[in-house]
Short mmCIF file of C-alpha atoms and ligand atoms in Angstrom, two decimals:
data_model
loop_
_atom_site.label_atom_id
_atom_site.label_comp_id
_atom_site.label_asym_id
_atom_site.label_seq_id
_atom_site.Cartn_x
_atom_site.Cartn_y
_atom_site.Cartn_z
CA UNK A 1 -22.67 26.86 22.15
CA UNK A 2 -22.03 24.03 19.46
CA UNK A 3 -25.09 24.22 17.60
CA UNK A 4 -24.75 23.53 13.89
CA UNK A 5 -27.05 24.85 11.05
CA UNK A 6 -26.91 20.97 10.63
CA UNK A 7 -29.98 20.58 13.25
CA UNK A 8 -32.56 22.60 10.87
CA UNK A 9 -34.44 21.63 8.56
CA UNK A 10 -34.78 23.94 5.33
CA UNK A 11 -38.01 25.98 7.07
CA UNK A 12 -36.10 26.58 9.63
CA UNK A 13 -33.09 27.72 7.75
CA UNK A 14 -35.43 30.28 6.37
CA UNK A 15 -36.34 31.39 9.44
CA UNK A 16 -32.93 31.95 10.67
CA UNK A 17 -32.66 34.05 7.27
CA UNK A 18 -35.23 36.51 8.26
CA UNK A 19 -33.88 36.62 12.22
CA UNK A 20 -30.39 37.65 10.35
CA UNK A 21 -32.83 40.47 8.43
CA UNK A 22 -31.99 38.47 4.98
CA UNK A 23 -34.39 37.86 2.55
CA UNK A 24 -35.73 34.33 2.92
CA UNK A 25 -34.31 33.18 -0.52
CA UNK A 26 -30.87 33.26 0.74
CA UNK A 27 -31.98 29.84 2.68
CA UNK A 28 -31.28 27.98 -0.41
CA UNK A 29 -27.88 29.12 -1.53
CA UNK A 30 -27.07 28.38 2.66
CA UNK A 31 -28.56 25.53 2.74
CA UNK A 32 -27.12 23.74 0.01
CA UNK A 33 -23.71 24.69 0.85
CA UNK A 34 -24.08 22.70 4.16
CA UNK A 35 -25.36 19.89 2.28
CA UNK A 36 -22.91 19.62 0.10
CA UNK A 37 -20.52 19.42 2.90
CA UNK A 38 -18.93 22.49 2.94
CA UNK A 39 -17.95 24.38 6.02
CA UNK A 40 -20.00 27.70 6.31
CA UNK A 41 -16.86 29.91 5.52
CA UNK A 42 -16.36 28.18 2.35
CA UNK A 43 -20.13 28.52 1.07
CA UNK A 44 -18.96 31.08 -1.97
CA UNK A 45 -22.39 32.19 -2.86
CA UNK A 46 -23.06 34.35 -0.09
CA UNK A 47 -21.41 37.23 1.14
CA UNK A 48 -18.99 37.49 4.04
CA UNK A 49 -21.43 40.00 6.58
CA UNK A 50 -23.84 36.56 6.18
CA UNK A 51 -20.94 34.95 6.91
CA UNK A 52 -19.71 36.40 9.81
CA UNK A 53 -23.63 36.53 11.18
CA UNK A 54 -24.18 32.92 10.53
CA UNK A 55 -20.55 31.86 12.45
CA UNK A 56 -21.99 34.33 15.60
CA UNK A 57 -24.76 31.62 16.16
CA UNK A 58 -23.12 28.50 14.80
CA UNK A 59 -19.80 26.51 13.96
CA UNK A 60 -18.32 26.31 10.88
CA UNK A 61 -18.56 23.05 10.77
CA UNK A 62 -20.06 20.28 13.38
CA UNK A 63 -17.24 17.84 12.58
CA UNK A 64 -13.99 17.45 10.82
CA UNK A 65 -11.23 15.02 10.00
CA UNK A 66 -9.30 13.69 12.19
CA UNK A 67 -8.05 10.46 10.95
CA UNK A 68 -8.62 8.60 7.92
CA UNK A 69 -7.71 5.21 6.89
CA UNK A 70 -7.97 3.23 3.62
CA UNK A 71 -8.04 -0.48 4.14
CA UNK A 72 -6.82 -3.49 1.31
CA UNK A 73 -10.23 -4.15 0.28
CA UNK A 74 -10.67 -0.27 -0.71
CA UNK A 75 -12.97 0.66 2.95
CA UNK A 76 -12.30 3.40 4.25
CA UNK A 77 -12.34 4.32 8.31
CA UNK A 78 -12.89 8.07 9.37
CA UNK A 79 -12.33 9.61 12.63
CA UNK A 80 -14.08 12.58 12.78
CA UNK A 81 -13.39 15.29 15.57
CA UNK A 82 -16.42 16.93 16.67
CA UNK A 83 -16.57 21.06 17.56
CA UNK A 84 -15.65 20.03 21.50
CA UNK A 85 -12.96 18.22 20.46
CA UNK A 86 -14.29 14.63 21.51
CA UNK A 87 -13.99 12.31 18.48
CA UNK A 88 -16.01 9.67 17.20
CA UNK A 89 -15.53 7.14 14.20
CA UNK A 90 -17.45 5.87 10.86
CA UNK A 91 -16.98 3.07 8.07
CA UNK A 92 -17.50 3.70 4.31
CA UNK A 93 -18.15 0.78 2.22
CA UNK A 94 -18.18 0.17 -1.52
CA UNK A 95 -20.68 -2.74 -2.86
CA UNK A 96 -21.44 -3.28 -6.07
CA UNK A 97 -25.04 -2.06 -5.72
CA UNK A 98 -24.19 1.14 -3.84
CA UNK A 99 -22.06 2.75 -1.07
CA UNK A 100 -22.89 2.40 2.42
CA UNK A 101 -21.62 4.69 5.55
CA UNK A 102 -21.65 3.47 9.22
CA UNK A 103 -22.34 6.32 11.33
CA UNK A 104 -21.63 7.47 15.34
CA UNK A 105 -24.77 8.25 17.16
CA UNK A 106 -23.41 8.63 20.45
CA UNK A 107 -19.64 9.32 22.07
CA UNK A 108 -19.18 6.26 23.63
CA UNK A 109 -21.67 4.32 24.61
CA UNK A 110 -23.69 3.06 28.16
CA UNK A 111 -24.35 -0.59 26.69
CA UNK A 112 -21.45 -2.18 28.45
CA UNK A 113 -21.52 -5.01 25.79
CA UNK A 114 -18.97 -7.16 26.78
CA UNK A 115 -17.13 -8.15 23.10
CA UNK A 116 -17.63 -3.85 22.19
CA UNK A 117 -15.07 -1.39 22.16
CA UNK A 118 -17.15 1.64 22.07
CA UNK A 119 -18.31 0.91 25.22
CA UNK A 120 -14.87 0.76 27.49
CA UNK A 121 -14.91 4.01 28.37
CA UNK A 122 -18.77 4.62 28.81
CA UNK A 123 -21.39 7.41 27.31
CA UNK A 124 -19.46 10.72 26.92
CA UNK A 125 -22.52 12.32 25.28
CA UNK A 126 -25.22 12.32 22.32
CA UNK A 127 -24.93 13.61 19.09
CA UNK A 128 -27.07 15.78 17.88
CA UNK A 129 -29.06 15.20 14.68
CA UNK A 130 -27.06 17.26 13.02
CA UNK A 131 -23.97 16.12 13.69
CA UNK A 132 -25.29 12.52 12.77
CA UNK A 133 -25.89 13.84 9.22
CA UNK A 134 -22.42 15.77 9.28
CA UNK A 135 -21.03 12.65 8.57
CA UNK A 136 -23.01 11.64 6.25
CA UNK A 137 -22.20 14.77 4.28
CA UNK A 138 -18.36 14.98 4.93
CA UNK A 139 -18.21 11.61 3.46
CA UNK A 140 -20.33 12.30 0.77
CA UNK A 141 -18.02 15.06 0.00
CA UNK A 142 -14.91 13.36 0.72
CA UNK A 143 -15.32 10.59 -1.68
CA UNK A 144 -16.45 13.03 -4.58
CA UNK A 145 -19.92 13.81 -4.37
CA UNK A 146 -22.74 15.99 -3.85
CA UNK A 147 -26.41 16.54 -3.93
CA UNK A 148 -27.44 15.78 -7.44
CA UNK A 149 -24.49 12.77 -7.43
CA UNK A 150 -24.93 11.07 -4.12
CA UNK A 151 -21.91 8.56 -3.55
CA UNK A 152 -23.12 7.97 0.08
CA UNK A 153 -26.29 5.26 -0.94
CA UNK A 154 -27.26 3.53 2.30
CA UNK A 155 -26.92 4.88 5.98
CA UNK A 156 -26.24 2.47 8.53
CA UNK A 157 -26.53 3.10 12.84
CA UNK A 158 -24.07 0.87 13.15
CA UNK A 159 -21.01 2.79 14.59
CA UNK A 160 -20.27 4.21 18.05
CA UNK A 161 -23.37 4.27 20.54
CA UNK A 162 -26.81 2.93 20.67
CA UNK A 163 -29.26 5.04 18.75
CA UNK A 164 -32.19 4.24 20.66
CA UNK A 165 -30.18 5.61 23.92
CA UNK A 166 -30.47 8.76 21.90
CA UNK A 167 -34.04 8.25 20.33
CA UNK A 168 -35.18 12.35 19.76
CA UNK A 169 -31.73 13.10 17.93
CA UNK A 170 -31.83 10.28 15.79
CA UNK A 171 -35.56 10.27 14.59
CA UNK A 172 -35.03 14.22 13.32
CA UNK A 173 -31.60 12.69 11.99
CA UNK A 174 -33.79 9.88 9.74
CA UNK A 175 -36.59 13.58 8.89
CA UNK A 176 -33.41 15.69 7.91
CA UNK A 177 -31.42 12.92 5.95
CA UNK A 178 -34.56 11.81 3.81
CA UNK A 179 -35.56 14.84 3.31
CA UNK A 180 -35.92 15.39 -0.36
CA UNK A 181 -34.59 18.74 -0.52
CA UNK A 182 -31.62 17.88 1.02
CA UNK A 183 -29.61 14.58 0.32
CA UNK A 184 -32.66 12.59 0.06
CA UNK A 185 -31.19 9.25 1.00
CA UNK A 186 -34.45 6.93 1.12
CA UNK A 187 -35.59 5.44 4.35
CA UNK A 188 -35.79 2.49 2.81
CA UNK A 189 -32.04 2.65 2.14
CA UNK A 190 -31.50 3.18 6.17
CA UNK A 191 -31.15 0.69 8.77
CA UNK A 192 -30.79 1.34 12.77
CA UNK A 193 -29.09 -1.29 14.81
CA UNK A 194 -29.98 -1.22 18.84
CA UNK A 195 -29.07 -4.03 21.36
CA UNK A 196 -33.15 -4.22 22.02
CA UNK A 197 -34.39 -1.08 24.14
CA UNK A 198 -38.19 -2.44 23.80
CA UNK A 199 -40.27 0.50 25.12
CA UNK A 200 -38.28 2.80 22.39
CA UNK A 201 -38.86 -0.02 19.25
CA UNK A 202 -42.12 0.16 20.28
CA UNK A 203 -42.26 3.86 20.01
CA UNK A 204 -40.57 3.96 17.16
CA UNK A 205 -42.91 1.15 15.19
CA UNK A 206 -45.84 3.41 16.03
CA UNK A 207 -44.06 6.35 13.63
CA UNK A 208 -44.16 3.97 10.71
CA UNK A 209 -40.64 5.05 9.00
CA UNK A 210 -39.80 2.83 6.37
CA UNK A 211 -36.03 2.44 8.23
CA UNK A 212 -34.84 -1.26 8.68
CA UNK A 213 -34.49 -2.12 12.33
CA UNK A 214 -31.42 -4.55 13.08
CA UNK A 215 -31.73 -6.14 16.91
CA UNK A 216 -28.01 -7.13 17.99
CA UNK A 217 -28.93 -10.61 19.59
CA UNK A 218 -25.49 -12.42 19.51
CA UNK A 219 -26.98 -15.28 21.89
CA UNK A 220 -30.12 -17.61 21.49
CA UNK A 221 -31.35 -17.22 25.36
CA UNK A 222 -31.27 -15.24 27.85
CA UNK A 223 -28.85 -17.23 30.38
CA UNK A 224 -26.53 -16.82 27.41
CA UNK A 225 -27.25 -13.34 26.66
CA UNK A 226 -27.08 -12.12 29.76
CA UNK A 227 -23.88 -13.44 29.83
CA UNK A 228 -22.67 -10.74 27.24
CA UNK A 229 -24.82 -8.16 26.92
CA UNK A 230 -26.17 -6.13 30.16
CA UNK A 231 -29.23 -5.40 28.29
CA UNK A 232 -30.50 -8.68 28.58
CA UNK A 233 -31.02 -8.66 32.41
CA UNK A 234 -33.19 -5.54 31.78
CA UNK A 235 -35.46 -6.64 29.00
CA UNK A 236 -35.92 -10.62 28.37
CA UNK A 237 -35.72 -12.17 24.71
CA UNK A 238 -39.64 -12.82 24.83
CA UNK A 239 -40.19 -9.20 25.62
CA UNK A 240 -37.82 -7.89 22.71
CA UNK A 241 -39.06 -10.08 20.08
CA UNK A 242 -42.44 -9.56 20.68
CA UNK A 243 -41.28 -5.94 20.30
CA UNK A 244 -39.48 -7.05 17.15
CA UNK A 245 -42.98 -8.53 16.16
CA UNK A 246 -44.94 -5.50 17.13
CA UNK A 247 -42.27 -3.28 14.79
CA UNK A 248 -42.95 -5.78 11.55
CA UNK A 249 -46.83 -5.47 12.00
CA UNK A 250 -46.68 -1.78 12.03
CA UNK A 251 -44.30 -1.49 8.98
CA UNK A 252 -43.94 -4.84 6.70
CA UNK A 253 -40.17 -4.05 7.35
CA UNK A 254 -38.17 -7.41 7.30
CA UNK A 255 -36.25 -7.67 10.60
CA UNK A 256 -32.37 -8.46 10.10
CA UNK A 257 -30.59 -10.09 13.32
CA UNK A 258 -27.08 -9.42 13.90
CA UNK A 259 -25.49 -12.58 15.48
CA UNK A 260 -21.69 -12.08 16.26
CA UNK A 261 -20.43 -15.67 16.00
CA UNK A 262 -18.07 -16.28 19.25
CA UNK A 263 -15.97 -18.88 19.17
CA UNK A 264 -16.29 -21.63 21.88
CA UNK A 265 -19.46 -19.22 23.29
CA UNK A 266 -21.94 -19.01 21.05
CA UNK A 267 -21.50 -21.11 17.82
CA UNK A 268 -22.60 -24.71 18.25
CA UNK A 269 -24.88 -26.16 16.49
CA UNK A 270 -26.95 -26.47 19.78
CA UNK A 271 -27.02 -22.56 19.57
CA UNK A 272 -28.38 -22.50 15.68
CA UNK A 273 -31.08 -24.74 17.15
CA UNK A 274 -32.29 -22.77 19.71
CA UNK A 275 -31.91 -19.24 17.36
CA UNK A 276 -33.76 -21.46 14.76
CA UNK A 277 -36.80 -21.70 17.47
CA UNK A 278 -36.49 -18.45 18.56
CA UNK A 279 -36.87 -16.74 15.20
CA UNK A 280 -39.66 -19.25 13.86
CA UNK A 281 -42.04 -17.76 11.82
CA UNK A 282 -40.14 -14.14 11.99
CA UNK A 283 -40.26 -12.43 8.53
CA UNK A 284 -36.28 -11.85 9.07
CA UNK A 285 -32.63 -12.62 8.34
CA UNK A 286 -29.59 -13.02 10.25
CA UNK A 287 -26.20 -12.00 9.40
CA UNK A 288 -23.33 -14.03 11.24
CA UNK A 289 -20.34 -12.03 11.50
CA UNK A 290 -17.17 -13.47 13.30
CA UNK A 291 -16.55 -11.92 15.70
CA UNK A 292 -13.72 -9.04 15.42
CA UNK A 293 -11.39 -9.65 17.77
CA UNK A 294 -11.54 -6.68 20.63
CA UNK A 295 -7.61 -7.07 23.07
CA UNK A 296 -9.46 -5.29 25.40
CA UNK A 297 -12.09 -8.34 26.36
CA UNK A 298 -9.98 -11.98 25.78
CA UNK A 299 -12.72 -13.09 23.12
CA UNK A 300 -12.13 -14.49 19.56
CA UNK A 301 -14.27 -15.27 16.54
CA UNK A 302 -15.11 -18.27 15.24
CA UNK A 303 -13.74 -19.15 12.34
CA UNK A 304 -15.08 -18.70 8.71
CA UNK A 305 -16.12 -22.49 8.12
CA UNK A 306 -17.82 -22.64 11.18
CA UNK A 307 -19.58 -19.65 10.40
CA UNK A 308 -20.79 -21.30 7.21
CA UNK A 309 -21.84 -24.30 9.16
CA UNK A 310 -23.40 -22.46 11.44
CA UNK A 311 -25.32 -20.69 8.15
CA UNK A 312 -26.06 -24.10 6.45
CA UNK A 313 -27.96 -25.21 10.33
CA UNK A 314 -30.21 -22.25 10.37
CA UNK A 315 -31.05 -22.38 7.11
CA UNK A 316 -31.68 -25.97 7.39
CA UNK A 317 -34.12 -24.95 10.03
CA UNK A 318 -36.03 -22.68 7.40
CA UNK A 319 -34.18 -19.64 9.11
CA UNK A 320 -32.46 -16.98 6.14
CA UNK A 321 -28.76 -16.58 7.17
CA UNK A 322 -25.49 -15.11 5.34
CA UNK A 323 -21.91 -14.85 6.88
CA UNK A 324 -21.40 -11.56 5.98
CA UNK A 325 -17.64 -10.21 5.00
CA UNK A 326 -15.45 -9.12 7.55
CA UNK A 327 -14.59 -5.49 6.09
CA UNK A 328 -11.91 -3.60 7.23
CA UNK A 329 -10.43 -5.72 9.37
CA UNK A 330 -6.94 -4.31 8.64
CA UNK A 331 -8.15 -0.91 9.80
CA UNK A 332 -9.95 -1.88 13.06
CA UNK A 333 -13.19 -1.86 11.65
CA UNK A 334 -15.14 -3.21 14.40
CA UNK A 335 -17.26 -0.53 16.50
CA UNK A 336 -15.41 1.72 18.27
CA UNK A 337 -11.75 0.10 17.71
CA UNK A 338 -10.00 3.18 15.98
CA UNK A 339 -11.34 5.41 18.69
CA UNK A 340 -10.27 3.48 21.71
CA UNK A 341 -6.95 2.86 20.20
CA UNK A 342 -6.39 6.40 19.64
CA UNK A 343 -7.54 7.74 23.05
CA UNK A 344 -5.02 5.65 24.25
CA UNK A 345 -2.39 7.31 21.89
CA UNK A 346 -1.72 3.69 20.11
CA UNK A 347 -0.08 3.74 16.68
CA UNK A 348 -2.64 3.76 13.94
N1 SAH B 401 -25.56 -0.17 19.83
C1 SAH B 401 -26.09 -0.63 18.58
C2 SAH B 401 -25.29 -0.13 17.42
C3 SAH B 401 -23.91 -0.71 17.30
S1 SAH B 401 -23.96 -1.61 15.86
C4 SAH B 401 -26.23 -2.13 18.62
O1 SAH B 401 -25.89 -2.72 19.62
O2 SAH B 401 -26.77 -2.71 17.69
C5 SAH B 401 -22.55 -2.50 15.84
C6 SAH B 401 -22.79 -3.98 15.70
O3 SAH B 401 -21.53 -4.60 15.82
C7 SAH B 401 -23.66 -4.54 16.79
O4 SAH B 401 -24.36 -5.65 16.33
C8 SAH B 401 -22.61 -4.95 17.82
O5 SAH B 401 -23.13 -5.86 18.72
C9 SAH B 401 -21.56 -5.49 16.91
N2 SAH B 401 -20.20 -5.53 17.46
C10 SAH B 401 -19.65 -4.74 18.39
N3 SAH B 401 -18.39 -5.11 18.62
C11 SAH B 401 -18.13 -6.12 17.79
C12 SAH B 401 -17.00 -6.91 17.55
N4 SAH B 401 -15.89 -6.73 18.23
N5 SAH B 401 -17.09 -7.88 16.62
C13 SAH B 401 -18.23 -8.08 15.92
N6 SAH B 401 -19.33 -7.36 16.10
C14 SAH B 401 -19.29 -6.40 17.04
#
């Protein structure tokens, strides 16, 4: 009922072509009007009985804006409303070597992380592929460009839901947005954070994508990680990183740890220590970020010199380790913030 022309790839858009009885070369006026970001209505290249054929099998558009907010430091939040009204949220981020977008792979989420505000009010549903890349594109499009002038760069899985939870949709997502016919953003350029569902990094390693994979670990053991993160009492730490392992053998893809920094729970040098051990040997990297404060769960972040001691310890240890910047911050840029305070009709 909400199917976009989002979910094909351009084959398939050629298909659809000669179902409507249109010659197949109409594909490529269609298709890059969708990649460009445009709603099917406003493709201006094809004629309004294509039109009208087109909108009997699929929305205009898979997503559209709902809320958008510019913080100090020039990033930008987006709530997008999807075509059955549910919304979802994504980060835009200028750097000096390139642009990077956050994107929602799932309404909600099922992870129950305990410092995570997508998670409060569960898994709504999954996205589909090609509402993962509608973001992408609106973005792209929002901030100016298009197919030949990319100002989306680098794609991160890194807002709303955990992609692995919704492994088939976001594989054909990583096909459709590397494609290079469409906006050809390299693998290379992607990376897909999960909380550690082994049996689907193992899956995935065996596809050899190019993607980086990101494990959310935010604890150096499993008493500790159990503590915070529900997945922990289904898969232990030995199990993921020899997962983790399994992943770099397949690809050569460094691994890059995400290590929310929790103050009074996980940031004493005692912690560094045991991470240090843990991640021996690992071609990887962790990025510390403080933790953004959620009201929701009664947990702060530790504070930025800690963080850096923190840092200095693991790397010390031979372990690579940056604090990274807490962006957004202003705009509640922390997963799922914007969305939960707007479901419960909070001032934004
Ligand atoms: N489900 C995936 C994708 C979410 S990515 C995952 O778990 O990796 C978002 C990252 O931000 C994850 O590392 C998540 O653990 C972290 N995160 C969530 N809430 C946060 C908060 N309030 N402060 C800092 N990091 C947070």
């Amino acid at each position: 009922m909400f199917d976009t022309l989002l979910n094909y790839d351009f084959s398939e858009v050629e298909k659809v072509c000669l179902d409507l009885g249109e010659p197949k070369f109409r594909a490529k006026q269609i298709f890059e009007g969708v990649y460009s970001g445009k709603k099917i209505s406003e493709i201006s290249n094809i004629s309004k009985a294509l039109k009208e054929k087109l909108l009997e099998r699929f929305v205009d558009t898979p997503i559209s804006l709902h809320t958008k907010l510019i913080g100090k430091d020039g990033t930008i939040k987006y709530v997008y409303k999807l075509a059955d009204n549910n919304i979802v949220e994504g980060v835009f981020m200028s750097y000096k070597y390139g642009n990077t977008l956050c994107v929602s792979t799932q309404v909600g989420c099922r992870m129950g992380c305990k410092f995570c505000a997508s998670t409060l009010g569960g898994l709504i549903r999954n996205l589909t592929a090609g509402e993962i890349l509608a973001q992408v594109l609106f973005v792209n499009r929002d901030n100016g460009g298009d197919l030949k002038n990319r100002k989306v760069t680098n794609v991160v899985l890194m807002g709303s839901g955990e992609p692995l939870d919704n492994y088939d949709n976001v594989i054909k997502f990583f096909n459709l947005v590397s494609a290079e016919n469409g906006i050809n953003i390299s693998q290379r350029n992607i990376s897909l954070s999960t909380c550690g569902l082994v049996p689907q990094i193992r899956q995935m390693a065996e596809l050899n994508l190019q993607i980086t994979l990101t494990i959310s670990l935010h604890a150096p053991n499993d008493e500790m990680r159990k503590k915070i993160m529900p997945i922990a009492n289904k898969y232990s730490l030995k199990e993921l990183i020899d997962a983790v392992k399994f992943y770099f053998n397949k690809t050569k893809r460094r691994i890059v740890f995400e290590y929310s920094l929790i103050s009074g729970e996980n940031d004493s040098f005692y912690c560094a220590d045991e991470l240090s051990k843990l991640l021996k040997g690992l071609a990887c990297h962790v990025n510390l970020i403080p933790l953004n404060e959620v009201k929701e769960r009664g947990m702060t972040g530790t504070n930025r010199k800690k963080a850096y001691a923190f840092a200095d310890r693991l790397e010390k240890n031979g372990i690579s380790a940056t604090v990274r910047r807490t962006m957004g911050a202003d705009i509640e840029g922390a997963c799922g913030q914007l969305r939960a305070k707007i479901l419960k009709n909070e001032e934004v």
